[in-house]
mmCIF file of C-alpha atoms in Angstrom:
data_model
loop_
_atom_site.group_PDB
_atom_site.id
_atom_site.type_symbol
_atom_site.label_atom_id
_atom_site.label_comp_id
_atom_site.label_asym_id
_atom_site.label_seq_id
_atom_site.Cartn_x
_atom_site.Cartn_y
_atom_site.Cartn_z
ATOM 1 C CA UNK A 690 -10.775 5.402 -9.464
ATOM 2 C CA UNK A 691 -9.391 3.075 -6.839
ATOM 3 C CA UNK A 692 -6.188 1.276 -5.912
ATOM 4 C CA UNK A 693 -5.849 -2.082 -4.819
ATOM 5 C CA UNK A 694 -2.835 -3.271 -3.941
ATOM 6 C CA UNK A 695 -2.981 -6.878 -2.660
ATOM 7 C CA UNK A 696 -1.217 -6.971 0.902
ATOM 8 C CA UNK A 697 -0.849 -10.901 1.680
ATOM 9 C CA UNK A 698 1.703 -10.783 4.031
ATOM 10 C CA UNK A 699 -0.022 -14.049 5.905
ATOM 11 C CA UNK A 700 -1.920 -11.626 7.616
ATOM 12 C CA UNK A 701 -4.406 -10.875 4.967
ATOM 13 C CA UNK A 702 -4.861 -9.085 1.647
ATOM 14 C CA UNK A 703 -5.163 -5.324 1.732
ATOM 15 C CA UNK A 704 -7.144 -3.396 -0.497
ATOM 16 C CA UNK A 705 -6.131 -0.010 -0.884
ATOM 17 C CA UNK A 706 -9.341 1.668 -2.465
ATOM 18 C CA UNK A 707 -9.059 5.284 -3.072
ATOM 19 C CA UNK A 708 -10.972 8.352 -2.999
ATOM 20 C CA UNK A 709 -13.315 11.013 0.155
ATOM 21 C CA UNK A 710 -16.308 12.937 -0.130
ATOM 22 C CA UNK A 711 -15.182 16.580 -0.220
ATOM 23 C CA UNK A 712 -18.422 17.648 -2.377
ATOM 24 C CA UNK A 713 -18.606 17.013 -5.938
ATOM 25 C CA UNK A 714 -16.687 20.219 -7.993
ATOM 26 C CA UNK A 715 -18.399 21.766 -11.225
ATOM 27 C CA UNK A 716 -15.901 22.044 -13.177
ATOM 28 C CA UNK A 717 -15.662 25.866 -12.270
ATOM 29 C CA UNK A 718 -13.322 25.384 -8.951
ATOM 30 C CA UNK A 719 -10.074 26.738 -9.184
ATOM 31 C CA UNK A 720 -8.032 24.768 -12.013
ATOM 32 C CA UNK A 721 -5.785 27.234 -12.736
ATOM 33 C CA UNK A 722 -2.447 24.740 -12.522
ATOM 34 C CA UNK A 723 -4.228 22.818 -15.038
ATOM 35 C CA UNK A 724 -6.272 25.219 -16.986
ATOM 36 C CA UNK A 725 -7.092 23.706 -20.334
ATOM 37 C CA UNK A 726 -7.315 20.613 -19.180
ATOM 38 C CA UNK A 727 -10.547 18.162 -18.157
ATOM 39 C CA UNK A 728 -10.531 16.389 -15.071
ATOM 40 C CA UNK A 729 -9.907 13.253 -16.543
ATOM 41 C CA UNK A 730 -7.479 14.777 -18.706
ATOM 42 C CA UNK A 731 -5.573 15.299 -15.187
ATOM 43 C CA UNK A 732 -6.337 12.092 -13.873
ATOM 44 C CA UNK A 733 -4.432 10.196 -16.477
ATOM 45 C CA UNK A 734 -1.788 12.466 -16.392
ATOM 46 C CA UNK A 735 -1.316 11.630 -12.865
ATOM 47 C CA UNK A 736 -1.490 8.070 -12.678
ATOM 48 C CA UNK A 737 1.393 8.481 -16.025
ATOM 49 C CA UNK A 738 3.102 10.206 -13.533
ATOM 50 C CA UNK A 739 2.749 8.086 -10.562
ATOM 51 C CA UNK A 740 3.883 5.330 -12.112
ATOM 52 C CA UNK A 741 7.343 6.997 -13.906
ATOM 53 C CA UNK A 742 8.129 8.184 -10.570
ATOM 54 C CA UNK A 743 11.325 6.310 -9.394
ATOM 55 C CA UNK A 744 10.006 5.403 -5.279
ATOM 56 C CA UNK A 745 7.371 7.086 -3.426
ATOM 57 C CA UNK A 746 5.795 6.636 -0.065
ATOM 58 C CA UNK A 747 2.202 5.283 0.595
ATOM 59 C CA UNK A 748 0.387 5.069 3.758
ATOM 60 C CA UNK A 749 -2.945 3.581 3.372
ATOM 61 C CA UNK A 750 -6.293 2.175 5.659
ATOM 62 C CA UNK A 751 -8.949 -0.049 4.774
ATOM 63 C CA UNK A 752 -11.837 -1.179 7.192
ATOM 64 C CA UNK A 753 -12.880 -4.136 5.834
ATOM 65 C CA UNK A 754 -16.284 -5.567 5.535
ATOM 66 C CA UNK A 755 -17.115 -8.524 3.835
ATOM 67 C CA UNK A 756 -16.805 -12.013 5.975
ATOM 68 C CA UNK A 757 -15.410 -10.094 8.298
ATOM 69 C CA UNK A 758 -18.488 -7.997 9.023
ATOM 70 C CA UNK A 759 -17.998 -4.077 9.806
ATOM 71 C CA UNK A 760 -16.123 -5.031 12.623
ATOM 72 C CA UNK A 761 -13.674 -5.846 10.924
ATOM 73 C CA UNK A 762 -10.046 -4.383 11.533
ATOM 74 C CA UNK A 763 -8.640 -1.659 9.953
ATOM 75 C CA UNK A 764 -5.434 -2.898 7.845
ATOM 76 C CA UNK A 765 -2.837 -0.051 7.834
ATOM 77 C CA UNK A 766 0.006 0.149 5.319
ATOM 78 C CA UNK A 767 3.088 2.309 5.659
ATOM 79 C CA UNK A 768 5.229 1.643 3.262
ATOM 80 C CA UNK A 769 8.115 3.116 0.585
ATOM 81 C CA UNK A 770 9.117 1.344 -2.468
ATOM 82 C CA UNK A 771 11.100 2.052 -5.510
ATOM 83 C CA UNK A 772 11.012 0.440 -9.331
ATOM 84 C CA UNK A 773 13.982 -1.656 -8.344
ATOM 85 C CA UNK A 774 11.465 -3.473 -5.526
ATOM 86 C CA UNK A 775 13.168 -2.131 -2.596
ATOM 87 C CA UNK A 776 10.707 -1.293 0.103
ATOM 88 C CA UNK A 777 10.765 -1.061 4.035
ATOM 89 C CA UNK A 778 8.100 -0.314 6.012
ATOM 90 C CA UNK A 779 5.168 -1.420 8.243
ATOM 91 C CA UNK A 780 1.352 -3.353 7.946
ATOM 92 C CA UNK A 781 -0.905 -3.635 10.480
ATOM 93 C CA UNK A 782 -3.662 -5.587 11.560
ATOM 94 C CA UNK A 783 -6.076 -4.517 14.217
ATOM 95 C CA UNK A 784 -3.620 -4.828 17.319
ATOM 96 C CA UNK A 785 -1.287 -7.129 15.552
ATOM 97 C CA UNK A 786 1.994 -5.678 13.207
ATOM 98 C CA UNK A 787 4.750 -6.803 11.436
ATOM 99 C CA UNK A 788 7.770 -4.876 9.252
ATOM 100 C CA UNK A 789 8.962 -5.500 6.340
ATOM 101 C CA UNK A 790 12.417 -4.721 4.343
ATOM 102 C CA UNK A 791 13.044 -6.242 0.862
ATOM 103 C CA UNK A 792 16.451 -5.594 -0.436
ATOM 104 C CA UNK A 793 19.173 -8.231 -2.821
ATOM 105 C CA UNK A 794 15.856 -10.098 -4.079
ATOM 106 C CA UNK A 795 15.414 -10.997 -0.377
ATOM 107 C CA UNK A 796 12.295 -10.550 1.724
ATOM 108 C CA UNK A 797 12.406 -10.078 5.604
ATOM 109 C CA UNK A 798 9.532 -9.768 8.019
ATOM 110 C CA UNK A 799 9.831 -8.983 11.526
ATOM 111 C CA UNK A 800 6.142 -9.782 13.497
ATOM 112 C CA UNK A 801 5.124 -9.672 16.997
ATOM 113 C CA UNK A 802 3.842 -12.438 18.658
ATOM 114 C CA UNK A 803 0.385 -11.914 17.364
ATOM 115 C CA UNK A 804 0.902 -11.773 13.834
ATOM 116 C CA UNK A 805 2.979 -15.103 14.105
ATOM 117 C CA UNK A 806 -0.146 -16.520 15.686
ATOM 118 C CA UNK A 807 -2.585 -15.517 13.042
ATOM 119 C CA UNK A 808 -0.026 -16.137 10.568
ATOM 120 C CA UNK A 809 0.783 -20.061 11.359
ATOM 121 C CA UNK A 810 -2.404 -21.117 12.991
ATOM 122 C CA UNK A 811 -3.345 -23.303 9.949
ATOM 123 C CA UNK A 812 0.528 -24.580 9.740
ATOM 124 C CA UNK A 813 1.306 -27.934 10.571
ATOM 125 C CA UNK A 814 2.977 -27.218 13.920
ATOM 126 C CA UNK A 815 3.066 -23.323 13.463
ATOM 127 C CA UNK A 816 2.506 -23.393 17.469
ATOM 128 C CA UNK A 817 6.253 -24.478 17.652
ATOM 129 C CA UNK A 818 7.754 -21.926 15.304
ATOM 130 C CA UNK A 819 5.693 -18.916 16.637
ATOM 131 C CA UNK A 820 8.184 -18.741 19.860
ATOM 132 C CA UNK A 821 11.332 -18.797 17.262
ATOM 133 C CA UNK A 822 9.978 -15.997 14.912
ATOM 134 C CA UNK A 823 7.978 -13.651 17.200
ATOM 135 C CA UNK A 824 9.913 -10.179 17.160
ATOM 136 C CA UNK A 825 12.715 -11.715 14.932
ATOM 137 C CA UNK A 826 13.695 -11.034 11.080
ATOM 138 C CA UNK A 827 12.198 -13.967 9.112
ATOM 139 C CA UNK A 828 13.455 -14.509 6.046
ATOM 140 C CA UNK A 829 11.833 -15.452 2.476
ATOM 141 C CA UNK A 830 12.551 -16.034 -0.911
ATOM 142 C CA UNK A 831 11.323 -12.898 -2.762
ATOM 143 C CA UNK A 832 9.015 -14.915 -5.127
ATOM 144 C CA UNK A 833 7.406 -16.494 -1.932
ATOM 145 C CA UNK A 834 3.875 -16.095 -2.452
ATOM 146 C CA UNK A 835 2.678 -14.889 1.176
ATOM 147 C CA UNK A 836 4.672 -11.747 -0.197
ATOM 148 C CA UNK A 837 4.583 -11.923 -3.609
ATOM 149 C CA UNK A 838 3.657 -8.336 -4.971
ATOM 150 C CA UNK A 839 4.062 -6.639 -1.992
ATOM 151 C CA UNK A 840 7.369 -4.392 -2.893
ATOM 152 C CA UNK A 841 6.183 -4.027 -6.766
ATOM 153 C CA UNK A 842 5.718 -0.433 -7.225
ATOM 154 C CA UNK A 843 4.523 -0.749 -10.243
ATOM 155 C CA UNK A 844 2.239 -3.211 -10.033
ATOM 156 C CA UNK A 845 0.636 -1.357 -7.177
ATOM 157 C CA UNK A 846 -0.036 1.851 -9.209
ATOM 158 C CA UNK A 847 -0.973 -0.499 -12.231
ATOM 159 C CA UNK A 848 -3.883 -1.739 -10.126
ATOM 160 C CA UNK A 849 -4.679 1.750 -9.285
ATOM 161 C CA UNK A 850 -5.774 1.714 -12.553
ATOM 162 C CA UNK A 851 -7.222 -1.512 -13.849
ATOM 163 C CA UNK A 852 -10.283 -0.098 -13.908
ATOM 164 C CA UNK A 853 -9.787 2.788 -16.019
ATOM 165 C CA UNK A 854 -13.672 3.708 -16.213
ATOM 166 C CA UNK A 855 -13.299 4.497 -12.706
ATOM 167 C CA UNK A 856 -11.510 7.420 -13.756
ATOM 168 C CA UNK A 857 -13.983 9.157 -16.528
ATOM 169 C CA UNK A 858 -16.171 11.206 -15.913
ATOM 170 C CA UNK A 859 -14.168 13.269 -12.812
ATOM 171 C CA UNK A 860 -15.308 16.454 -11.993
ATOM 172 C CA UNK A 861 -12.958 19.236 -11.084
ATOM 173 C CA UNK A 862 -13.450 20.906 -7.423
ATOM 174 C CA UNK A 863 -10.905 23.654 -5.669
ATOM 175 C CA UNK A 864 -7.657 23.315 -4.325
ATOM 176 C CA UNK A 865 -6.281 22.396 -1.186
ATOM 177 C CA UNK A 866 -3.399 21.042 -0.056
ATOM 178 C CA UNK A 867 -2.516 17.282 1.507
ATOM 179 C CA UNK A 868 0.649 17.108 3.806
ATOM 180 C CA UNK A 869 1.260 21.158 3.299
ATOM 181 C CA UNK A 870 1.375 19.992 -0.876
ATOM 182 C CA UNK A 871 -1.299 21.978 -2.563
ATOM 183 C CA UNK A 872 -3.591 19.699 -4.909
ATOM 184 C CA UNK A 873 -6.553 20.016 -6.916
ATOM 185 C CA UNK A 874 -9.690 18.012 -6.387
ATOM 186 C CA UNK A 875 -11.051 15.941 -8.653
ATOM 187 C CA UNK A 876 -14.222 13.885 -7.913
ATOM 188 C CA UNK A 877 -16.762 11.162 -9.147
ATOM 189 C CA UNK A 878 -19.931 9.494 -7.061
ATOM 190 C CA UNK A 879 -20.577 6.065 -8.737
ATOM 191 C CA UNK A 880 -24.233 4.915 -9.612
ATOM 192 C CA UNK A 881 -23.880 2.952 -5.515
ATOM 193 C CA UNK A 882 -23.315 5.837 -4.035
ATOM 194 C CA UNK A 883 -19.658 5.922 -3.652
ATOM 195 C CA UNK A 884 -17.802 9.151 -3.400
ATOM 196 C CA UNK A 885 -14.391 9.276 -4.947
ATOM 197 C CA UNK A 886 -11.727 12.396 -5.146
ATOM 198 C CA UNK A 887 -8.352 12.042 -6.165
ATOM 199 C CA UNK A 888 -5.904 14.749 -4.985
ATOM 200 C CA UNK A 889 -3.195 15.657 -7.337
ATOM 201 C CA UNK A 890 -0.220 17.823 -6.979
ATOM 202 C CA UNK A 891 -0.991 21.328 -8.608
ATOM 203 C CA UNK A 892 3.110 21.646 -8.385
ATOM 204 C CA UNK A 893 5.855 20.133 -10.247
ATOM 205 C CA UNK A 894 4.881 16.947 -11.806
ATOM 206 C CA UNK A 895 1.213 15.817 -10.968
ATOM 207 C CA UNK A 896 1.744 12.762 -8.753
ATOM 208 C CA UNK A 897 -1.023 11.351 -6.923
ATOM 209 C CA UNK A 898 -0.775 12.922 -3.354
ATOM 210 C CA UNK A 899 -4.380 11.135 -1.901
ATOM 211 C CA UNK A 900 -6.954 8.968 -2.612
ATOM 212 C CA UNK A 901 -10.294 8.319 -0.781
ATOM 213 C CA UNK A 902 -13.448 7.024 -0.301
ATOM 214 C CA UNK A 903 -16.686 7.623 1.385
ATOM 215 C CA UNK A 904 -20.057 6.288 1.143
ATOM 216 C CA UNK A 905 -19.255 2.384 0.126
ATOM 217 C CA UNK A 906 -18.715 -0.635 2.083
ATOM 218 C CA UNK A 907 -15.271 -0.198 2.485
ATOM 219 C CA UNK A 908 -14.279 3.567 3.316
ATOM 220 C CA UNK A 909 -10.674 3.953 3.175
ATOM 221 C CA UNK A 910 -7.846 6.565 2.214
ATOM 222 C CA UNK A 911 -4.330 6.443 1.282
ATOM 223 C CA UNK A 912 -2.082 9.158 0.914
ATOM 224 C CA UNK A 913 1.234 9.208 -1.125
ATOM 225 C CA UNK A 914 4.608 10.882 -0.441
ATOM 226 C CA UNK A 915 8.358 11.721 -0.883
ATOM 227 C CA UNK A 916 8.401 11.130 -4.490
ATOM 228 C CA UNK A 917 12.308 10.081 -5.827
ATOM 229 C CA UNK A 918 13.433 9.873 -2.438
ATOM 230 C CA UNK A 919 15.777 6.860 -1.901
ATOM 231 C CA UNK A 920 14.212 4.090 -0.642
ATOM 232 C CA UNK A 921 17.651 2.079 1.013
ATOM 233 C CA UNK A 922 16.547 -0.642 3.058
ATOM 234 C CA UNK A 923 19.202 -3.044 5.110
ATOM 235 C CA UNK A 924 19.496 -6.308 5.236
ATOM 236 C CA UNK A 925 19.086 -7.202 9.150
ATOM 237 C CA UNK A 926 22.888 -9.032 10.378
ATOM 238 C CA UNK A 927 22.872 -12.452 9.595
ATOM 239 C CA UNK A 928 22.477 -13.207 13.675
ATOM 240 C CA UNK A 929 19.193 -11.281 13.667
ATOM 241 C CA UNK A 930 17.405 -13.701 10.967
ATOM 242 C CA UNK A 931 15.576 -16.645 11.046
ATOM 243 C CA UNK A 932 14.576 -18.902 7.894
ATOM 244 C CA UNK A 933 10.938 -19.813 8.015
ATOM 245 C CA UNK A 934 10.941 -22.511 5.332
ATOM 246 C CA UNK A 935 13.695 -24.377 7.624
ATOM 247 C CA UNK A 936 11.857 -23.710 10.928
ATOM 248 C CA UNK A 937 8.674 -25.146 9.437
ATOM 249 C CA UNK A 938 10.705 -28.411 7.568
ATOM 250 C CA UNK A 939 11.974 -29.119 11.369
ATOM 251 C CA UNK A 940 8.866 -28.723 12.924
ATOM 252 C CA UNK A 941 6.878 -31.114 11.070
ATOM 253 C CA UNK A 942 9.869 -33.768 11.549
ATOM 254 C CA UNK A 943 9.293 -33.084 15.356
#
C-alpha cells in the first residue's frame, strides 16, 4: 500500500509512499483489537476510516531517486488539513522551505530566499520578483495549479489507495505503538523486494497512524496524527501579502 500525494508547490512533486521493514508477521502476532479479522480486512477498514476522519495531521519524507540520482534531497511534509481544505503547515526541500496556509478558498505561501530561487528560475524575469517574495506571504488563487491538490484531504488519502492491490495480501505482525498510540502491524514485501507495514490504531477508530517503506528506490515514511483536531489557519494581514500573478505581469513589462 502506498500514498502519494502530489506536493507541487513550485518546488517539486512529493511522493508520499508508505510502509518499513519491521519483519513480515504470520498472522499469529498479537491481533487481539482486531481478532476476527484478516489483515486486509483491517487495512480497508483503516483507509474507510482515514478518509471519514474530519482533519488529521501528516508528516511525511521521501528521498528521491530518479533524475535526481540518490542524492537527491529529502522532501519533508508537515502538514494538517481538514475536508473543508483548510491546511497550514510546512514543505521542505533539501536546505530550502516554504509554509503554507490555505483558508477562504485562498492559498498563501511564505518561502525563503531559496525556494523563490528554485521556484522562478525558469520565469521570465523571476530574478526580479525573488527579492519582493523571499520571506513574505504570496498569495494564489486556490485553483492555481503550482498548488492545486495540495490542501485536499481527501484526495490525498484517495491516492493512498489507488492502488488497492497494494493492500491484499497483508500479513498481520505484533503491536507497538507510534507517537505513544499503540498500533498493530500489518505487512507485505512486493515481488521487487519492497517492504511495506502499515500501522493502525488498535484504539478507538482504526486510523492510519504510519506508513513506510524499506527496500525500494525510494524509502520513505509518513506518520499521521491529531485526528478531528481543528485545523484553523489565518489569513496573514493584508500588509504582510504579496500577489505573485501581479509581481510577475510587472516584471515582464519591465
Amino acid at each position: 500500500m502506498r500514498m502519494r500525494s502530489a506536493i507541487s508547490v513550485t518546488v517539486a512533486a512529493a511522493a508520499l509512499l508508505t510502509v518499513a521493514g519491521c519483519g513480515d508477521g504470520d498472522g499469529g502476532g498479537d491481533a487481539k483489537p482486531f481478532a476476527g479479522k484478516s489483515a486486509d480486512e483491517i487495512a480497508a477498514d483503516a483507509v474507510k476510516a482515514t478518509e471519514q476522519a474530519d482533519s488529521m495531521h501528516m508528516k511525511g519524507t521521501v528521498r528521491p531517486s530518479g533524475s535526481a540520482g540518490a542524492s537527491g534531497s529529502p522532501v519533508t511534509v508537515d502538514l494538517s488539513v481538514d475536508q473543508r481544505k483548510n491546511c497550514t503547515g510546512t514543505i521542505r526541500n533539501g536546505d530550502t522551505s516554504a509554509d503554507i496556509r490555505h483558508t477562504d478558498a485562498t492559498m498563501y505561501l511564505r518561502g525563503d530566499e531559496k525556494y523563490w530561487q528554485n521556484a522562478l528560475k525558469k520565469q521570465p524575469g523571476g530574478e526580479k520578483i525573488v527579492p519582493k517574495v523571499a520571506d513574505k506571504w504570496v498569495k494564489a488563487p486556490a485553483d492555481d495549479a503550482m498548488t492545486q491538490g495540495l490542501c485536499d484531504k481527501q484526495g490525498l488519502v484517495a491516492s493512498m489507495d489507488e492502488n488497492k492491490s497494494e493492500r491484499t495480501g497483508m500479513k498481520k505482525g505484533s503491536t507497538t505503538t507510534v507517537d505513544g498510540a499503540e498500533a498493530i502491524r500489518l505487512t507485505k514485501k512486493t515481488a521487487g523486494g519492497e517492504t511495506l507495514t502499515l500501522y493502525v490504531a488498535t484504539e478507538g477508530k482504526p486510523y492510519i497512524l504510519r506508513t513506510t517503506s524499506s527496500g525500494g528506490e525510494d524509502p520513505n515514511t509518513a506518520t499521521f496524527s491529531d485526528y478531528g483536531k481543528p485545523v484553523r489557519p489565518q489569513a496573514p494581514e493584508a500588509g504582510e501579502t504579496v500577489d505573485l500573478e501581479e509581481l510577475a505581469a510587472d516584471a515582464q513589462k519591465a
